[in-house]
Short mmCIF file of C-alpha atoms in Angstrom, two decimals:
data_model
loop_
_atom_site.label_atom_id
_atom_site.label_comp_id
_atom_site.label_asym_id
_atom_site.label_seq_id
_atom_site.Cartn_x
_atom_site.Cartn_y
_atom_site.Cartn_z
CA MET I 1 20.94 36.77 -53.25
CA SER I 2 22.15 38.80 -56.22
CA ALA I 3 20.09 39.10 -59.37
CA ALA I 4 22.79 37.27 -61.30
CA GLU I 5 22.35 34.22 -59.10
CA ARG I 6 18.62 33.85 -59.71
CA PHE I 7 17.34 32.02 -62.76
CA SER I 8 15.52 35.07 -64.07
CA PRO I 9 17.38 36.28 -67.16
CA ASP I 10 16.16 39.60 -68.48
CA TRP I 11 15.95 38.25 -72.02
CA VAL I 12 12.40 38.95 -73.10
CA SER I 13 13.81 40.81 -76.10
CA PRO I 14 14.81 38.80 -79.18
CA PRO I 15 18.43 37.80 -79.78
CA GLY I 16 18.36 40.38 -82.57
CA ASP I 17 18.62 43.12 -79.93
CA THR I 18 21.91 41.65 -78.75
CA ILE I 19 23.04 41.35 -82.37
CA ARG I 20 22.20 45.02 -83.00
CA ASP I 21 24.18 46.06 -79.91
CA ALA I 22 27.15 43.97 -81.02
CA LEU I 23 27.04 45.50 -84.50
CA ALA I 24 26.88 49.02 -83.05
CA CYS I 25 29.81 48.36 -80.71
CA ARG I 26 31.90 47.24 -83.67
CA ASP I 27 30.60 49.98 -85.99
CA LEU I 28 29.24 47.32 -88.35
CA THR I 29 26.09 47.38 -90.46
CA PRO I 30 23.33 44.82 -91.08
CA ASP I 31 24.56 44.62 -94.68
CA PHE I 32 27.95 43.48 -93.41
CA LEU I 33 26.20 40.85 -91.30
CA CYS I 34 24.27 39.64 -94.38
CA GLN I 35 27.52 39.09 -96.21
CA GLU I 36 29.33 37.39 -93.34
CA LEU I 37 26.46 35.04 -92.51
CA GLY I 38 25.51 34.34 -96.11
CA LEU I 39 21.93 35.49 -95.53
CA SER I 40 19.62 37.55 -97.67
CA ARG I 41 18.66 40.98 -96.37
CA THR I 42 15.13 39.69 -95.76
CA ALA I 43 16.45 36.80 -93.66
CA THR I 44 18.73 39.17 -91.75
CA ASP I 45 15.82 41.47 -90.98
CA LYS I 46 13.89 38.46 -89.66
CA LEU I 47 16.88 37.51 -87.52
CA LEU I 48 17.02 40.98 -85.99
CA VAL I 49 13.34 40.94 -84.98
CA GLY I 50 13.30 37.35 -83.72
CA ASP I 51 11.48 35.72 -86.63
CA LEU I 52 14.44 33.61 -87.78
CA PHE I 53 15.47 30.69 -85.58
CA ILE I 54 19.16 30.58 -84.59
CA ASP I 55 20.32 27.05 -85.33
CA THR I 56 23.79 25.56 -84.90
CA GLU I 57 25.16 26.87 -88.20
CA LEU I 58 23.86 30.38 -87.59
CA ALA I 59 25.15 30.36 -84.00
CA ASP I 60 28.61 29.46 -85.32
CA GLY I 61 28.42 32.35 -87.78
CA LEU I 62 27.38 34.81 -85.09
CA ALA I 63 30.15 33.62 -82.80
CA THR I 64 32.74 34.10 -85.56
CA THR I 65 31.40 37.46 -86.69
CA LEU I 66 30.32 39.10 -83.44
CA GLY I 67 32.05 37.13 -80.70
CA ALA I 68 30.78 35.09 -77.73
CA SER I 69 30.39 31.33 -78.09
CA ARG I 70 28.11 29.10 -80.09
CA GLN I 71 26.44 28.06 -76.83
CA PHE I 72 25.83 31.70 -75.88
CA TRP I 73 23.83 32.31 -79.06
CA LEU I 74 21.96 29.00 -78.79
CA SER I 75 21.13 29.71 -75.16
CA ARG I 76 20.08 33.26 -76.04
CA GLU I 77 17.68 31.84 -78.65
CA PHE I 78 16.41 29.07 -76.38
CA LEU I 79 15.67 31.39 -73.47
CA TYR I 80 13.92 33.90 -75.73
CA ARG I 81 11.60 31.19 -77.05
CA GLU I 82 11.07 29.87 -73.54
CA ARG I 83 10.06 33.30 -72.26
CA LEU I 84 7.66 33.70 -75.16
CA GLY I 85 6.19 30.29 -74.43
CA THR I 86 6.84 29.16 -77.98
CA GLN I 87 8.36 25.95 -79.22
CA VAL I 88 12.07 25.83 -79.93
CA GLN I 89 12.49 24.14 -83.27
CA SER I 90 14.91 24.37 -86.13
CA ALA I 91 12.66 23.24 -88.95
CA ALA I 92 9.17 21.94 -89.58
CA PRO I 93 7.60 20.04 -86.67
CA VAL I 94 8.79 16.45 -86.41
CA ASP I 95 6.11 13.84 -87.02
CA PHE I 96 5.57 11.49 -84.11
CA ALA I 97 6.44 8.31 -86.00
CA THR I 98 9.90 9.68 -86.81
CA PHE I 99 10.55 10.75 -83.24
CA LYS I 100 9.24 7.45 -81.85
CA SER I 101 11.61 5.48 -84.07
CA GLU I 102 14.57 7.17 -82.34
CA LEU I 103 13.41 6.52 -78.77
CA PRO I 104 14.89 3.75 -76.55
CA LEU I 105 11.46 2.20 -76.06
CA LYS I 106 12.68 -1.09 -74.61
CA ASP I 107 14.55 0.60 -71.77
CA MET I 108 11.85 3.21 -71.19
CA ARG I 109 9.42 0.37 -70.53
CA ALA I 110 11.91 -1.73 -68.57
CA PHE I 111 12.82 1.20 -66.31
CA GLY I 112 9.14 1.86 -65.56
CA TRP I 113 9.07 5.31 -67.12
CA LEU I 114 5.72 4.63 -68.79
CA LYS I 115 3.99 2.93 -65.87
CA ASP I 116 1.89 6.03 -65.12
CA PHE I 117 0.29 5.80 -68.56
CA THR I 118 -0.79 2.15 -68.73
CA GLU I 119 -4.40 3.13 -69.42
CA LEU I 120 -3.32 4.78 -72.69
CA SER I 121 -2.44 3.18 -76.01
CA GLY I 122 1.21 2.89 -77.03
CA ASP I 123 1.58 6.15 -78.95
CA GLN I 124 -0.68 8.07 -76.60
CA ALA I 125 1.34 6.85 -73.61
CA LEU I 126 4.57 8.03 -75.21
CA LYS I 127 3.09 11.43 -76.02
CA ALA I 128 1.76 11.75 -72.46
CA PHE I 129 5.24 11.00 -71.12
CA PHE I 130 6.58 14.08 -72.93
CA GLU I 131 3.56 16.33 -72.37
CA ASP I 132 2.80 18.88 -69.66
CA THR I 133 -0.35 19.89 -71.48
CA PRO I 134 -2.10 17.90 -74.23
CA GLY I 135 -0.42 18.32 -77.57
CA ASP I 136 2.89 19.84 -76.44
CA TRP I 137 5.00 16.68 -76.78
CA GLN I 138 7.09 18.46 -79.43
CA ARG I 139 8.51 20.85 -76.83
CA SER I 140 9.81 18.21 -74.41
CA GLY I 141 10.52 15.66 -77.12
CA PRO I 142 11.97 16.68 -80.51
CA CYS I 143 12.71 20.25 -79.44
CA LEU I 144 14.61 19.10 -76.37
CA ALA I 145 16.43 16.55 -78.54
CA GLU I 146 17.44 19.40 -80.83
CA GLN I 147 18.90 21.31 -77.89
CA VAL I 148 20.90 18.19 -76.99
CA ARG I 149 22.06 17.88 -80.58
CA PHE I 150 23.40 21.45 -80.44
CA ARG I 151 25.63 20.45 -77.53
CA THR I 152 26.88 17.18 -79.01
CA SER I 153 30.36 16.97 -80.49
CA PHE I 154 30.89 15.95 -84.09
CA ALA I 155 32.25 12.59 -82.89
CA HIS I 156 29.10 11.96 -80.85
CA LYS I 157 27.72 8.53 -80.18
CA SER I 158 24.69 9.56 -78.16
CA ASN I 159 21.20 9.54 -79.61
CA PRO I 160 19.64 12.97 -78.88
CA ALA I 161 16.15 11.47 -78.64
CA ALA I 162 17.38 9.02 -75.98
CA VAL I 163 19.00 11.88 -74.07
CA ALA I 164 15.78 13.89 -74.34
CA ALA I 165 13.84 10.95 -72.88
CA TRP I 166 16.36 10.69 -70.04
CA LEU I 167 16.09 14.41 -69.33
CA ARG I 168 12.31 14.25 -69.44
CA GLN I 169 12.30 11.44 -66.88
CA GLY I 170 14.53 13.63 -64.75
CA VAL I 171 11.94 16.42 -64.83
CA ARG I 172 9.14 13.99 -63.98
CA SER I 173 11.20 12.58 -61.11
CA ALA I 174 12.13 16.03 -59.82
CA ARG I 175 8.46 16.94 -59.52
CA ARG I 176 8.18 14.35 -56.77
CA VAL I 177 10.93 16.09 -54.79
CA ASN I 178 9.60 18.90 -52.61
CA CYS I 179 12.07 21.78 -52.46
CA ALA I 180 12.42 25.19 -50.92
CA PRO I 181 12.73 28.00 -53.50
CA TRP I 182 16.00 28.05 -55.44
CA ASP I 183 18.65 29.92 -53.48
CA ALA I 184 22.19 30.13 -54.82
CA GLU I 185 23.58 31.53 -51.56
CA LYS I 186 22.21 28.60 -49.58
CA LEU I 187 23.73 26.17 -52.08
CA ARG I 188 27.10 27.90 -51.87
CA ALA I 189 26.94 27.82 -48.07
CA ALA I 190 26.07 24.10 -48.20
CA LEU I 191 29.21 23.14 -50.14
CA PRO I 192 31.16 22.10 -47.01
CA ALA I 193 28.29 19.87 -45.86
CA ILE I 194 28.14 18.21 -49.29
CA ARG I 195 31.89 17.76 -49.36
CA ASN I 196 31.74 16.06 -45.96
CA LEU I 197 29.78 13.24 -47.62
CA VAL I 198 32.49 12.26 -50.09
CA ARG I 199 34.23 9.79 -47.77
CA THR I 200 30.98 7.93 -47.10
CA LYS I 201 31.20 4.66 -48.99
CA LYS I 202 27.60 3.50 -49.28
CA PRO I 203 25.10 5.33 -51.52
CA ALA I 204 22.33 4.28 -49.13
CA GLU I 205 24.00 6.46 -46.51
CA PHE I 206 25.11 9.50 -48.52
CA PHE I 207 22.44 9.84 -51.19
CA PRO I 208 19.47 10.70 -48.89
CA LYS I 209 21.65 13.30 -47.14
CA LEU I 210 22.71 14.78 -50.47
CA VAL I 211 19.09 14.97 -51.63
CA ALA I 212 18.02 16.66 -48.38
CA ILE I 213 20.71 19.33 -48.72
CA GLY I 214 19.57 19.97 -52.27
CA GLN I 215 15.94 20.29 -51.20
CA ALA I 216 16.83 22.99 -48.69
CA CYS I 217 18.55 24.98 -51.45
CA GLY I 218 15.85 24.61 -54.10
CA VAL I 219 17.63 21.86 -56.03
CA ALA I 220 15.97 18.53 -56.80
CA ILE I 221 18.79 15.96 -57.02
CA VAL I 222 17.58 12.88 -58.86
CA PHE I 223 19.21 9.68 -60.03
CA VAL I 224 17.94 8.45 -63.41
CA ARG I 225 19.52 5.46 -65.10
CA THR I 226 20.49 6.11 -68.72
CA PRO I 227 18.71 4.18 -71.49
CA ALA I 228 20.40 2.82 -74.60
CA GLY I 229 21.75 5.65 -76.72
CA CYS I 230 22.25 8.03 -73.79
CA ARG I 231 25.81 8.28 -72.47
CA ALA I 232 25.28 11.21 -70.12
CA SER I 233 26.76 11.17 -66.64
CA GLY I 234 24.87 14.20 -65.37
CA ALA I 235 22.79 17.22 -66.31
CA THR I 236 21.71 20.54 -64.88
CA HIS I 237 18.52 22.32 -65.86
CA PHE I 238 15.66 24.28 -64.34
CA GLU I 239 12.12 22.98 -64.05
CA ALA I 240 10.96 26.46 -63.08
CA ALA I 241 12.46 29.76 -62.03
CA ASP I 242 12.49 28.63 -58.40
CA LYS I 243 13.51 24.98 -58.81
CA ALA I 244 16.75 23.62 -60.23
CA ILE I 245 17.44 20.00 -61.17
CA ILE I 246 20.69 18.09 -60.86
CA GLN I 247 20.26 14.81 -62.67
CA LEU I 248 22.78 12.01 -62.10
CA SER I 249 23.14 8.66 -63.83
CA PHE I 250 25.87 6.80 -61.87
CA ARG I 251 27.06 5.87 -65.35
CA TYR I 252 30.66 5.14 -64.34
CA ARG I 253 29.76 3.67 -60.95
CA ALA I 254 32.92 4.90 -59.22
CA ASP I 255 33.21 7.38 -56.39
CA ASP I 256 35.63 9.73 -58.16
CA HIS I 257 33.37 10.13 -61.20
CA PHE I 258 30.23 10.46 -59.12
CA TRP I 259 31.43 13.21 -56.79
CA PHE I 260 33.21 15.10 -59.53
CA THR I 261 29.93 15.12 -61.47
CA VAL I 262 27.99 16.33 -58.42
CA PHE I 263 30.28 19.31 -57.90
CA HIS I 264 30.52 19.95 -61.64
CA GLU I 265 26.72 20.29 -61.82
CA ILE I 266 26.68 22.48 -58.72
CA GLY I 267 29.30 24.61 -60.44
CA HIS I 268 26.96 25.16 -63.37
CA LEU I 269 24.16 26.28 -61.06
CA LEU I 270 26.40 28.77 -59.27
CA LEU I 271 28.46 29.98 -62.22
CA HIS I 272 25.98 29.80 -65.11
CA PRO I 273 22.49 30.24 -63.65
CA THR I 274 21.01 31.78 -66.81
CA SER I 275 21.91 28.89 -69.12
CA PRO I 276 18.96 26.58 -69.82
CA LEU I 277 20.65 23.19 -70.00
CA PHE I 278 23.97 21.44 -69.46
CA VAL I 279 24.51 17.75 -70.22
CA GLU I 280 27.76 16.08 -69.20
CA GLY I 281 29.52 13.17 -70.85
CA GLN I 282 32.20 12.29 -73.36
CA ASP I 283 29.93 13.08 -76.30
CA TYR I 284 29.45 16.75 -75.50
CA GLU I 285 31.44 19.79 -76.50
CA MET I 286 34.05 21.20 -74.11
CA THR I 287 32.86 24.79 -73.95
CA GLU I 288 34.27 27.49 -71.70
CA GLU I 289 31.31 26.93 -69.37
CA GLU I 290 32.22 23.24 -69.09
CA SER I 291 35.86 24.11 -68.39
CA GLU I 292 34.77 26.51 -65.66
CA ALA I 293 32.57 23.87 -64.06
CA ASN I 294 35.46 21.38 -64.23
CA ARG I 295 37.77 23.81 -62.46
CA PHE I 296 35.11 24.52 -59.86
CA ALA I 297 34.63 20.80 -59.10
CA SER I 298 38.37 20.17 -58.93
CA SER I 299 38.91 23.07 -56.54
CA ILE I 300 36.20 21.80 -54.19
CA LEU I 301 37.56 18.26 -54.13
CA ILE I 302 41.24 19.26 -53.95
CA PRO I 303 41.72 22.67 -52.29
CA ALA I 304 44.59 24.74 -53.64
CA GLU I 305 46.78 24.17 -50.58
CA PHE I 306 47.10 20.47 -51.46
CA GLU I 307 48.11 20.88 -55.11
CA ASP I 308 51.83 20.62 -54.32
CA ASP I 309 51.18 17.48 -52.28
CA LEU I 310 49.59 15.83 -55.30
CA ARG I 311 52.77 16.36 -57.27
CA THR I 312 55.18 15.23 -54.56
CA VAL I 313 53.34 12.35 -52.86
CA ARG I 314 54.95 8.94 -53.28
CA ARG I 315 53.08 6.81 -55.85
CA ASP I 316 52.31 4.17 -53.27
CA PHE I 317 48.79 3.24 -52.24
CA ARG I 318 49.52 3.73 -48.54
CA ALA I 319 50.94 7.20 -49.12
CA LEU I 320 47.98 8.09 -51.33
CA ALA I 321 45.52 6.88 -48.70
CA ARG I 322 47.23 8.98 -46.04
CA LEU I 323 47.15 12.06 -48.25
CA ALA I 324 43.49 11.48 -49.09
CA LYS I 325 42.67 11.44 -45.39
CA ARG I 326 44.49 14.76 -44.92
CA VAL I 327 42.66 16.29 -47.87
CA GLY I 328 39.34 14.97 -46.55
CA VAL I 329 38.37 12.87 -49.57
CA SER I 330 38.38 9.17 -50.38
CA ALA I 331 41.50 7.59 -51.83
CA GLY I 332 39.56 6.94 -55.03
CA ILE I 333 38.71 10.62 -55.45
CA LEU I 334 42.34 11.56 -54.88
CA VAL I 335 43.43 9.05 -57.53
CA GLY I 336 40.82 10.31 -59.99
CA GLN I 337 41.93 13.90 -59.52
CA MET I 338 45.58 12.96 -59.96
CA GLN I 339 44.67 11.12 -63.15
CA ASN I 340 42.79 14.17 -64.43
CA ARG I 341 45.85 16.32 -63.76
CA GLY I 342 48.15 13.88 -65.57
CA LEU I 343 49.94 12.96 -62.34
CA LEU I 344 48.85 9.33 -62.64
CA GLN I 345 48.04 7.37 -65.75
CA HIS I 346 44.40 6.38 -66.08
CA HIS I 347 45.13 2.71 -65.44
CA GLN I 348 47.08 3.34 -62.24
CA MET I 349 45.75 2.86 -58.70
CA ASN I 350 42.17 2.31 -59.83
CA PHE I 351 41.78 -0.38 -57.18
CA LEU I 352 41.56 2.47 -54.65
CA LYS I 353 38.33 3.72 -56.18
CA GLU I 354 35.06 2.79 -54.52
CA ARG I 355 32.92 0.90 -57.03
CA TYR I 356 29.13 0.95 -56.99
CA ASP I 357 26.91 -1.85 -58.18
CA TRP I 358 23.46 -1.25 -59.61
CA THR I 359 22.05 -2.99 -56.53
CA ASP I 360 23.66 -0.25 -54.41
CA VAL I 361 21.64 2.45 -56.12
CA ALA I 362 18.51 0.58 -57.25
CA ASP I 363 16.41 2.09 -54.44
CA PHE I 364 17.17 5.57 -55.74
CA THR I 365 16.67 4.86 -59.45
CA LEU I 366 13.82 6.89 -60.94
#
């Protein structure tokens, strides 16, 4: 396994070190950076030594001035704080009452997320849900919500606090999944075995097999239903250096969406192992990393040798079913991929997609 494929980024140094290198490569000075970012010299000095938090606005300024993407600078900041063991926060700590008011409490209770804390009072139970150690609810609550907010598009409809709660439940669920140490090479080698599952219709048959493959590769694959305010279809993050998490929601309850999301998340693990968090859904920015994961998923589902067939196949359900069998995917996946490529309109041939009901996946809901 190469060093690049392990989740062990050598980023103990502050983001300011990367900024200094970028300035030197471009023969620029800190004074120039002050002017471009609209910062005082004191604030710039703090930025260079890691004492000034890189928020969304500052990440945009760095991307414009020095290159790389907004997400690169946010991830650089996040990982630095993670390695230091400090909280990632963009302003003063959020008071608990404010954070609580944004949580989807009704669904959190209905989904059983708080059942392990019944002996605690309401607020204490909520804090315990977000805590690994007493008092650190800020880190897995408001600070995680802030990371979600960074990745949300300006037209977002998701509530970052609801997404943070969903992600936190994913971490808690993943801790019940015993895994071998994270191994990117094993995961890459397991891709054919995972792809062989895509024609299996019933979640009760394919989901345990998918989870078992993930366990062998150091990936806890968990299904967590989304609460109100969370529109995510999937997420990828690391619980620890040796354990990755792929979190799925079955939000769209169709086979094409589900399997595309699975391979999209796997793509993130293999292509972007040093990034701390990816959340998928219509509310999130289409970064270069997301585009790369999309291309990865598409190439797994529809190998390059079948691309011409997608364009020339007769738009008839029998012909599509025959082609799907040749490709080795379900007819619904084939239709979804043709829709994504603009070869079918999004309302066409949807009856070929396998639809899941909540009762199909209730046994796997965490």
